[in-house]
Amino acid sequence: MSAEQTSSTTIPLTVLTGFLGSGKTTLLKRLLDNPAMAGTAVIINEFGDVGLDDRLVEKVDEDAILLPSGCVCCTVRGDLTRVLTKLFTQHLGKEIPPIKRVVLETTGLADPSPIAHTLMTDEDIFRIYQLDGIVTTVDGQLGLGQLDTQFEPAKQIAIADRIIITKTDIAAPADIARLEARLRALNPSAEILRVIKGDIAPKHLVGLGAHEPAIAGADPIAWLGADPKPKRDTIQLSADESEHVCSPGCGHDHHHHAHAPHDHDHDHAADGAAGHAPHGAAGHDCGPDCDHNHDDTGHLHGIKSFSLTFDKPLDGNALSIALQTMASAYGEKLLRVKGIVSVENQELPFVVHGVQHIFYPPDVLREWPKNADGTHDKRSRFVVIARDLDPAIIKRHLKPFLGDPIV
């Protein structure tokens, strides 16, 4: 059973976000033509944004059209809750083909957090849809410069379950490596994929099951992002859907061709009038006399991730109060919280997961994480991604409820 089929009562919903010009549109165009996306409802801002006029099969109503691939494409006109409710009503009434999954594209400046909040807190929506994952696209050429100057893309990256680096065929390998270092500093647990011209199989966007306990149980440490060593390898995707693992020592040449004419949706004006990028921007060639600061984990806009480990089982009621009060006091600064927790008088560990003010109901894992020697690791571990929030403040807040962490 795939991740997107784990629930017979809810429809998985993937949020596709990314900064302006990061390649979301190119990605969606490719996916909307893929027969494997049949049964997918794609929610976008305007039909014209992805050029669907020549592919229209049937107009369901003013907000929805049917495409040859079997996708239903809808526009957001106002409240998201209304759109999702209407979509499900059309699904039940057989006005549209049966919906297996939903992909929701945000605008380039949008904060995905309110969408996650809607899915977690609106009772009607919660019974129908389940957040499958947050996927963030990042411009391989301009991403570093955008992260240097803008908070929005940094937040989109910090709360992502999967990060897709676009335009990797026209970006310098050194710039991609620096960008990946920045991405991992912002979000240690997210899987990173590299794509060329939007060539990506649907399985890399939908059916992630990133918020299912089974995913956390498959590799708890990777899911948490708690390992201080290099995290998951980057995956380079090719047009034939083959995958190449790009480890830190990879000798693979990712710069497939020079900057020849191509169909990427980026603005060449941003490349610089003289063809020489400014210090700190993607494409800048740092020579021996360059005084540029090469700390690629800088410009994080106050975003940092930190881990908390407790070696004794935690009181369940105290844990609940601790998380609720922490979210209430620091919610705006808590971009994401993940935890695998040992609770008193419980045989199996629990998964906790929160985005800013809201925490999901806890789920039970089927088994404990394992140490390298095969023994079970029954410690409670949390990873917090926060902005402008000193870890010492969180430790002081949790101490009356959970005691002092060992790390």
mmCIF file of C-alpha atoms in Angstrom, residues 3 27 79 116 125 175 214 223 233 267 276 281 285 320 333 384 406-407:
data_model
loop_
_atom_site.group_PDB
_atom_site.id
_atom_site.type_symbol
_atom_site.label_atom_id
_atom_site.label_comp_id
_atom_site.label_asym_id
_atom_site.label_seq_id
_atom_site.Cartn_x
_atom_site.Cartn_y
_atom_site.Cartn_z
ATOM 1 C CA ALA A 3 1.704 6.364 1.296
ATOM 2 C CA LEU A 27 6.957 21.743 -12.928
ATOM 3 C CA ASP A 79 -11.489 31.242 0.733
ATOM 4 C CA ALA A 116 -1.282 23.639 7.064
ATOM 5 C CA ILE A 125 -11.614 19.969 6.106
ATOM 6 C CA ASP A 175 26.685 27.486 -6.812
ATOM 7 C CA ALA A 214 4.968 5.128 9.000
ATOM 8 C CA TRP A 223 12.795 12.264 9.513
ATOM 9 C CA ASP A 233 22.134 12.645 -0.082
ATOM 10 C CA ASP A 267 14.378 36.732 -15.747
ATOM 11 C CA HIS A 276 29.236 39.152 -13.619
ATOM 12 C CA ALA A 281 24.923 35.945 -5.686
ATOM 13 C CA ASP A 285 33.257 33.628 -9.468
ATOM 14 C CA SER A 320 0.745 17.955 26.160
ATOM 15 C CA LYS A 333 8.771 31.941 15.881
ATOM 16 C CA VAL A 384 12.966 22.580 16.509
ATOM 17 C CA ILE A 406 20.620 15.765 28.280
ATOM 18 C CA VAL A 407 21.522 17.506 25.009
#
